[in-house]
Amino acid sequence: MQHCLIALLGLCASSADETDVEAWTAFQNGGRPPAESAAKAPLEWSPEEGVLWTAELDGYGQSTPLVWGPHVYVTLCAGDMKDRYHVRALRIADGEAVWNYELDNSSPQKNSVMVSRAAPTPVVDARGLIAFFEGGNVVALDHEGKERWKRDLVEDFGDVEARHGLAASLEQDESSVYVWVERSENPYVLALSKESGETLWRADGVGGTSWASPRLVPVADGAHLVLSGSGRIVGLDPATGARLWELEDVANNTSSTPVPLGDDRFLIGASEGRGEQPSAAKKSNGVVRIAAAEDGTWTADFVWRARRAMSSFGSPVASGGNAYFVNRSGVVFCVDLETGEPHYSERSAESIWATPIAIGDRVYLFGKEGTTTVLRSGDAFEVLAENPLWVEDEPEPAPEGEEEGESRSRFGGPVLYAGAVAGDRLVLRRGDSVYCVTGK
């Protein structure tokens, strides 16, 4: 499996072009740090200054924008029943649309704030882009938007019904793309050939509610495909799909994608769920180590568990020897990455739905309502900037049959879903818009 890790490093290189910037190839960039040029990422911006362009979308999407060569790639859905899915290429220089690909949704569902809407993030490499949609559609396109292959997973494996929809983004190595369908019944994981789309293997899913994404975590002899679902974290062999280990002493770990740390370790987060005790979530935020036994079997267990730190929709992030968790109220917990000892817990400007990004000695927290808080990485709480991205809009109307109330405050209105690094720029994703930020 060692060739998979070498190939993953190569995924960050893009073809030569005067408008090229370093690539952002997957959700959370596949667990890899930003390129060196990101050290010049913008620190301050506002709706009036520091935004290079804004691209309004005729649809809605919750996925992370990807960057390759001169393009930013986004996915979205449109129609009252999410009837149509779109993959769109925008020119990174000015945000103009270069091409748009459309396909029918295999599982139409009422388009509302209560279900995922083009939530899975695609993957991109030198061959092109592969997108997965929560309706069960997978499609591979080249960099000109021409279809290479497509799969209808509903036709192949049945309905994909899941509570609030599917949200697992794709993971990739040089030859395979990994698709996780954690549906309500008979969940499964697929490895598909990136070249042809054929199924290389199929394995059972986690068997618990999840909106997290699969992640290749490096270990001594290669990598494990790690999946986190409610009450269980599992590791699969990416070559065969065989289940190598399970960790069951966790709870409320439904939204956090494992974050590779090196040395066979990864960060994991959990949040306080409805009807759950906070203690169940607290014991599930920390660092897990994967270990090989003498008999060739594998185990996984916590190196440390956080005392108070909790996550929410965003996964934790590591920077400068510390780990950062943000709870649903926007409180930032900074703890020592090696020991879990707490440094501080302080409130940021907003709660977050996007996973933070660590760039050099900064940590970028993308607030749900559009304000990005930039912290200096370190043992003390130091806010370098608080950057609003848009002027507040009217909230989205409540779905049919739902009263105004707590769910409106959590789910209504525009949401900043994701950030990606594009050289010395940031590309930020709101449901109906994409922004390219260069700073003041």
Coordinates of C-alpha atoms in Angstrom, one line a residue:
M1 CA 0.0 0.0 0.0
Q2 CA 3.0 2.3 0.2
H3 CA 2.5 3.3 -3.5
C4 CA -0.9 4.8 -2.4
L5 CA 0.8 7.3 -0.1
I6 CA 3.4 8.4 -2.7
A7 CA 0.6 8.9 -5.2
L8 CA -1.4 10.9 -2.8
L9 CA 1.4 13.4 -2.6
G10 CA 1.4 13.7 -6.4
L11 CA -2.3 14.6 -6.4
C12 CA -1.4 18.1 -5.3
A13 CA 0.5 19.0 -8.5
S14 CA -1.3 20.6 -11.3
S15 CA -0.4 21.2 -15.0
A16 CA 1.7 24.2 -16.0
D17 CA -0.3 27.3 -16.9
E18 CA 0.2 30.9 -16.2
T19 CA -3.1 31.0 -14.3
D20 CA -2.4 27.8 -12.3
V21 CA -2.3 27.8 -8.5
E22 CA -1.6 24.9 -6.1
A23 CA -4.4 22.4 -6.2
W24 CA -7.0 21.7 -3.5
T25 CA -8.0 18.1 -4.5
A26 CA -10.6 16.8 -2.1
F27 CA -12.6 17.5 1.1
Q28 CA -10.1 18.9 3.6
N29 CA -7.6 18.5 0.8
G30 CA -7.5 14.8 1.6
G31 CA -6.0 15.5 5.0
R32 CA -2.9 17.1 3.6
P33 CA -1.6 20.6 4.6
P34 CA -1.9 23.5 2.2
A35 CA 1.0 24.3 -0.2
E36 CA 3.8 26.6 0.8
S37 CA 2.3 29.5 -1.1
A38 CA -0.6 29.5 1.3
A39 CA 1.6 31.3 3.8
K40 CA 0.5 34.4 1.9
A41 CA -3.2 33.7 2.3
P42 CA -5.3 36.7 3.1
L43 CA -5.7 37.9 6.7
E44 CA -8.4 40.5 6.4
W45 CA -11.3 41.1 4.1
S46 CA -14.9 42.4 4.0
P47 CA -17.8 42.5 1.6
E48 CA -16.5 45.8 0.3
E49 CA -12.8 45.1 0.1
G50 CA -10.6 42.1 -0.5
V51 CA -13.1 39.9 -2.4
L52 CA -11.7 39.3 -5.9
W53 CA -14.9 37.9 -7.3
T54 CA -18.3 36.4 -6.4
A55 CA -20.0 33.8 -8.5
E56 CA -23.7 33.4 -7.9
L57 CA -25.1 29.9 -8.6
D58 CA -28.5 29.0 -10.0
G59 CA -28.8 26.2 -7.5
Y60 CA -27.5 25.1 -4.1
G61 CA -24.6 23.1 -2.8
Q62 CA -22.9 22.3 0.5
S63 CA -19.7 20.7 -0.9
T64 CA -16.2 22.2 -0.8
P65 CA -14.9 23.9 -3.9
L66 CA -11.9 22.2 -5.5
V67 CA -9.0 23.9 -7.3
W68 CA -7.0 22.5 -10.2
G69 CA -5.0 24.4 -12.7
P70 CA -7.0 27.5 -13.8
H71 CA -10.4 26.2 -12.5
V72 CA -12.5 26.1 -9.4
Y73 CA -14.9 23.2 -9.4
V74 CA -18.2 23.2 -7.6
T75 CA -21.3 20.9 -7.4
L76 CA -24.9 21.9 -6.9
C77 CA -28.5 20.7 -7.2
A78 CA -31.5 22.5 -8.6
G79 CA -35.3 22.0 -8.7
D80 CA -38.0 21.6 -6.2
M81 CA -37.2 17.9 -5.8
K82 CA -33.4 18.3 -6.4
D83 CA -34.2 17.0 -9.8
R84 CA -30.9 18.0 -11.5
Y85 CA -27.3 17.8 -10.3
H86 CA -24.6 20.1 -11.7
V87 CA -20.8 20.1 -11.9
R88 CA -19.5 23.5 -12.8
A89 CA -16.1 24.8 -13.6
L90 CA -15.3 28.5 -12.8
R91 CA -12.3 30.4 -14.0
I92 CA -10.2 31.2 -10.9
A93 CA -9.0 34.4 -12.5
D94 CA -12.4 36.0 -12.5
G95 CA -15.1 33.5 -11.5
E96 CA -16.6 33.2 -14.9
A97 CA -18.3 29.9 -15.8
V98 CA -16.2 27.8 -18.2
W99 CA -18.5 24.8 -18.5
N100 CA -21.4 23.1 -16.8
Y101 CA -22.4 19.4 -16.7
E102 CA -25.9 18.2 -15.8
L103 CA -27.4 14.9 -14.9
D104 CA -30.7 13.6 -13.5
N105 CA -31.0 12.8 -9.8
S106 CA -31.6 9.1 -9.3
S107 CA -33.4 9.7 -6.0
P108 CA -35.5 12.9 -6.2
Q109 CA -36.3 14.4 -2.8
K110 CA -37.9 17.6 -1.5
N111 CA -35.3 20.4 -1.7
S112 CA -35.2 21.8 1.8
V113 CA -32.8 22.8 4.5
M114 CA -33.5 19.6 6.4
V115 CA -31.8 17.3 3.9
S116 CA -28.3 17.3 2.3
R117 CA -28.1 19.3 -0.9
A118 CA -25.1 18.4 -3.1
A119 CA -23.2 17.8 0.1
P120 CA -20.5 15.3 -0.9
T121 CA -17.3 16.9 -2.1
P122 CA -15.7 15.5 -5.3
V123 CA -12.1 14.6 -5.9
V124 CA -9.8 15.9 -8.7
D125 CA -6.5 14.8 -10.2
A126 CA -4.7 15.2 -13.5
R127 CA -7.3 13.0 -15.3
G128 CA -10.2 15.2 -14.2
L129 CA -12.9 15.3 -11.6
I130 CA -15.1 12.6 -10.0
A131 CA -18.3 13.7 -8.3
F132 CA -20.7 11.8 -6.0
F133 CA -24.2 13.1 -5.2
E134 CA -26.4 12.0 -2.3
G135 CA -29.0 10.7 -4.7
G136 CA -26.7 7.9 -5.7
N137 CA -25.0 9.2 -8.8
V138 CA -21.3 9.1 -9.5
V139 CA -19.8 10.7 -12.5
A140 CA -16.2 11.2 -13.9
L141 CA -15.4 14.1 -16.1
D142 CA -12.2 15.4 -17.7
H143 CA -11.0 18.9 -17.3
E144 CA -13.0 20.1 -20.3
G145 CA -16.3 18.8 -18.7
K146 CA -16.6 15.8 -21.0
E147 CA -18.1 12.6 -19.4
R148 CA -15.6 9.8 -18.9
W149 CA -17.9 7.4 -17.1
K150 CA -20.8 7.4 -14.7
R151 CA -22.5 5.0 -12.3
D152 CA -26.1 4.9 -10.9
L153 CA -25.7 3.3 -7.4
V154 CA -29.5 3.1 -6.9
E155 CA -29.7 1.0 -10.0
D156 CA -26.8 -1.2 -8.9
F157 CA -27.4 -1.5 -5.2
G158 CA -30.8 -0.1 -4.3
D159 CA -32.2 3.0 -2.6
V160 CA -29.9 5.3 -0.7
E161 CA -32.4 6.6 1.9
A162 CA -30.7 8.1 5.0
R163 CA -31.7 10.5 7.8
H164 CA -31.1 14.0 6.5
G165 CA -29.5 12.5 3.4
L166 CA -26.0 11.4 2.6
A167 CA -23.0 13.8 3.1
A168 CA -19.9 11.6 2.8
S169 CA -17.3 13.1 0.5
L170 CA -15.1 11.0 -1.8
E171 CA -11.6 9.9 -0.9
Q172 CA -9.0 8.9 -3.4
D173 CA -5.5 7.5 -4.1
E174 CA -3.7 7.1 -7.4
S175 CA -6.0 4.4 -8.9
S176 CA -9.2 4.2 -6.7
V177 CA -11.9 6.5 -5.5
Y178 CA -13.8 5.5 -2.3
V179 CA -17.5 6.0 -2.0
W180 CA -19.3 5.6 1.4
V181 CA -23.0 5.1 1.3
E182 CA -24.0 5.0 5.0
R183 CA -27.7 4.5 4.2
S184 CA -30.4 3.5 6.8
E185 CA -30.3 -0.1 5.8
N186 CA -27.4 -2.2 4.5
P187 CA -24.8 0.6 4.3
Y188 CA -21.8 0.0 2.2
V189 CA -18.4 1.3 1.0
L190 CA -17.1 1.0 -2.6
A191 CA -13.7 1.2 -4.2
L192 CA -14.2 2.2 -7.8
S193 CA -11.5 2.3 -10.5
K194 CA -10.8 6.0 -11.3
E195 CA -10.1 5.0 -14.9
S196 CA -13.2 3.0 -15.7
G197 CA -15.7 3.3 -12.8
E198 CA -15.8 -0.4 -12.3
T199 CA -16.3 -1.8 -8.8
L200 CA -13.0 -3.0 -7.3
W201 CA -14.6 -4.1 -4.1
R202 CA -17.7 -3.6 -1.9
A203 CA -17.7 -3.8 1.9
D204 CA -20.2 -3.3 4.7
G205 CA -20.6 0.3 6.0
V206 CA -20.2 1.3 9.7
G207 CA -23.8 0.6 10.7
G208 CA -24.4 3.9 12.4
T209 CA -25.6 7.4 11.5
S210 CA -22.9 9.5 9.9
W211 CA -22.3 12.6 7.8
A212 CA -18.5 12.3 8.0
S213 CA -16.2 11.3 5.2
P214 CA -13.8 8.4 4.7
R215 CA -10.2 9.3 5.1
L216 CA -6.9 7.5 4.2
V217 CA -4.8 7.5 7.4
P218 CA -1.1 6.7 6.9
V219 CA 0.2 3.8 9.0
A220 CA 3.5 2.0 9.1
D221 CA 3.0 -0.2 6.0
G222 CA 0.7 2.1 3.9
A223 CA -2.7 3.4 4.8
H224 CA -6.1 2.4 6.3
L225 CA -9.4 3.8 5.1
V226 CA -10.9 5.1 8.3
L227 CA -14.7 5.8 8.7
S228 CA -16.4 7.3 11.7
G229 CA -20.1 6.7 12.4
S230 CA -22.2 6.9 15.5
G231 CA -20.8 4.6 18.2
R232 CA -18.0 3.1 16.0
I233 CA -14.9 4.0 14.1
V234 CA -13.6 1.3 11.7
G235 CA -10.5 0.8 9.6
L236 CA -10.6 -0.9 6.2
D237 CA -7.8 -2.2 4.0
P238 CA -8.0 0.1 0.9
A239 CA -6.8 -2.7 -1.3
T240 CA -9.5 -5.2 -0.4
G241 CA -12.2 -3.6 1.8
A242 CA -11.4 -6.0 4.6
R243 CA -12.2 -4.7 8.0
L244 CA -9.0 -4.4 10.0
W245 CA -10.1 -3.0 13.3
E246 CA -13.0 -1.4 15.1
L247 CA -13.1 1.1 18.0
E248 CA -16.5 1.1 19.7
D249 CA -15.8 3.2 22.9
V250 CA -17.1 6.4 21.2
A251 CA -20.4 8.3 20.9
N252 CA -21.9 11.2 19.0
N253 CA -19.1 11.0 16.4
T254 CA -21.5 11.5 13.5
S255 CA -20.0 14.6 11.8
S256 CA -16.2 14.5 12.3
T257 CA -14.0 13.2 9.6
P258 CA -10.7 11.6 10.9
V259 CA -7.8 14.1 10.5
P260 CA -4.4 12.3 9.9
L261 CA -1.6 13.4 12.2
G262 CA 1.2 11.1 11.1
D263 CA 2.8 8.4 13.3
D264 CA -0.3 6.1 12.9
R265 CA -2.5 8.7 14.6
F266 CA -5.6 10.8 13.8
L267 CA -7.8 13.4 15.4
I268 CA -11.4 12.6 15.9
G269 CA -14.3 14.8 17.2
A270 CA -17.8 14.4 18.5
S271 CA -20.6 16.8 19.4
E272 CA -23.4 16.9 22.0
G273 CA -26.4 15.4 20.3
R274 CA -30.1 15.7 21.1
G275 CA -31.0 13.5 24.0
E276 CA -27.3 12.6 24.6
Q277 CA -25.2 13.3 27.7
P278 CA -22.3 15.8 27.2
S279 CA -19.9 13.3 28.8
A280 CA -20.5 10.8 26.0
A281 CA -19.3 13.4 23.5
K282 CA -16.4 14.7 25.6
K283 CA -14.8 11.2 25.9
S284 CA -14.9 10.9 22.1
N285 CA -12.9 14.0 21.2
G286 CA -9.2 13.2 21.1
V287 CA -6.3 11.4 19.3
V288 CA -6.5 7.8 18.2
R289 CA -3.5 5.6 17.4
I290 CA -3.6 2.6 15.1
A291 CA -1.3 -0.2 16.2
A292 CA -0.1 -3.5 14.6
A293 CA 0.1 -6.6 16.8
E294 CA 2.8 -9.2 16.5
D295 CA 0.3 -11.6 14.9
G296 CA -0.4 -9.2 12.1
T297 CA -3.8 -7.9 13.4
W298 CA -4.6 -4.3 14.1
T299 CA -6.1 -2.4 16.9
A300 CA -7.0 1.3 17.5
D301 CA -7.4 3.1 20.8
F302 CA -7.3 6.7 22.2
V303 CA -3.9 8.1 23.0
W304 CA -5.8 10.8 25.0
R305 CA -9.4 12.0 25.4
A306 CA -10.2 15.7 25.8
R307 CA -11.6 16.7 29.2
R308 CA -14.0 19.4 28.0
A309 CA -13.4 19.9 24.3
M310 CA -16.2 19.1 21.9
S311 CA -16.8 19.5 18.2
S312 CA -19.9 20.2 16.1
F313 CA -20.4 20.0 12.4
G314 CA -16.7 20.9 11.7
S315 CA -13.9 18.4 12.3
P316 CA -11.0 19.4 14.6
V317 CA -7.7 20.7 13.2
A318 CA -4.1 20.5 14.3
S319 CA -1.7 23.4 14.2
G320 CA 1.6 24.2 15.9
G321 CA 1.6 21.4 18.3
N322 CA -2.0 22.0 19.4
A323 CA -5.5 20.6 18.4
Y324 CA -8.5 22.9 18.0
F325 CA -12.1 21.9 18.5
V326 CA -15.1 24.2 18.0
N327 CA -18.5 23.3 19.6
R328 CA -21.9 24.2 18.4
S329 CA -21.9 27.5 20.3
G330 CA -18.7 28.7 18.7
V331 CA -16.4 28.0 21.7
V332 CA -12.9 27.2 20.6
F333 CA -11.0 24.5 22.7
C334 CA -7.3 24.5 22.3
V335 CA -5.4 21.5 23.7
D336 CA -1.9 20.1 23.5
L337 CA -1.7 17.7 20.6
E338 CA 0.5 15.2 22.4
T339 CA -1.1 15.1 25.8
G340 CA -4.6 16.6 25.5
E341 CA -3.9 19.0 28.3
P342 CA -6.1 22.1 27.8
H343 CA -4.7 25.5 27.0
Y344 CA -7.9 27.6 26.7
S345 CA -11.6 27.6 25.8
E346 CA -12.8 30.9 24.3
R347 CA -15.8 32.0 22.2
S348 CA -15.2 32.9 18.6
A349 CA -17.4 35.1 16.5
E350 CA -19.8 32.4 15.3
S351 CA -20.4 28.7 15.4
I352 CA -19.0 26.8 12.4
W353 CA -20.3 24.2 10.0
A354 CA -17.0 24.1 7.9
T355 CA -13.9 22.4 9.1
P356 CA -11.2 25.0 10.0
I357 CA -8.0 25.2 8.0
A358 CA -4.5 25.7 9.5
I359 CA -2.2 27.8 7.4
G360 CA 1.3 28.5 8.8
D361 CA 0.8 30.0 12.3
R362 CA -2.9 30.8 11.7
V363 CA -6.1 28.9 12.1
Y364 CA -9.1 30.0 10.0
L365 CA -12.5 29.3 11.5
F366 CA -15.3 29.7 8.9
G367 CA -18.3 31.0 10.8
K368 CA -21.7 29.6 9.8
E369 CA -23.1 33.1 9.1
G370 CA -20.2 34.3 7.0
T371 CA -17.6 35.6 9.5
T372 CA -14.2 34.0 9.3
T373 CA -12.2 34.3 12.6
V374 CA -8.5 34.1 12.2
L375 CA -6.6 32.9 15.2
R376 CA -2.8 32.9 15.9
S377 CA -1.8 29.3 16.5
G378 CA -0.5 28.9 20.0
D379 CA -1.2 28.3 23.6
A380 CA -3.0 31.7 24.1
F381 CA -6.2 32.9 22.5
E382 CA -5.3 35.6 20.1
V383 CA -7.7 36.8 17.4
L384 CA -5.9 38.3 14.4
A385 CA -9.0 39.2 12.4
E386 CA -12.8 38.8 12.1
N387 CA -13.9 39.0 8.5
P388 CA -17.5 39.1 7.4
L389 CA -18.1 37.9 3.9
W390 CA -21.6 39.1 3.1
V391 CA -24.2 41.5 4.3
E392 CA -26.9 39.6 6.2
D393 CA -29.8 38.3 3.9
E394 CA -33.3 37.4 4.7
P395 CA -33.5 33.8 6.2
E396 CA -34.8 31.0 4.1
P397 CA -38.5 30.2 4.7
A398 CA -39.3 27.3 7.0
P399 CA -40.0 24.0 5.3
E400 CA -43.6 23.0 4.9
G401 CA -45.1 21.9 8.2
E402 CA -42.3 23.3 10.3
E403 CA -42.8 26.1 12.7
E404 CA -40.3 29.0 13.2
G405 CA -38.1 28.2 16.2
E406 CA -34.9 26.5 17.1
S407 CA -34.4 24.8 13.8
R408 CA -34.8 28.1 12.0
S409 CA -32.0 29.6 14.1
R410 CA -29.8 26.6 13.3
F411 CA -30.7 26.0 9.7
G412 CA -32.3 29.2 8.3
G413 CA -30.5 31.8 6.3
P414 CA -27.3 31.7 4.2
V415 CA -24.5 29.4 5.4
L416 CA -20.8 29.4 4.9
Y417 CA -20.2 25.7 4.3
A418 CA -16.5 25.3 3.3
G419 CA -13.2 26.9 2.6
A420 CA -10.4 25.9 0.2
V421 CA -6.9 27.2 -0.4
A422 CA -5.9 28.3 -3.9
G423 CA -2.3 29.5 -3.6
D424 CA -2.3 32.8 -1.8
R425 CA -6.1 33.1 -2.1
L426 CA -9.1 31.5 -0.3
V427 CA -12.1 30.1 -2.1
L428 CA -15.2 30.2 0.2
R429 CA -18.4 28.4 -0.5
R430 CA -21.9 29.6 0.5
G431 CA -24.8 27.4 -0.6
D432 CA -25.7 29.7 -3.5
S433 CA -22.4 31.5 -4.1
V434 CA -18.7 31.1 -4.4
Y435 CA -16.2 33.8 -3.3
C436 CA -12.5 34.2 -4.1
V437 CA -10.8 36.2 -1.4
T438 CA -7.4 37.9 -1.9
G439 CA -7.5 40.2 1.2
K440 CA -7.2 43.9 1.8

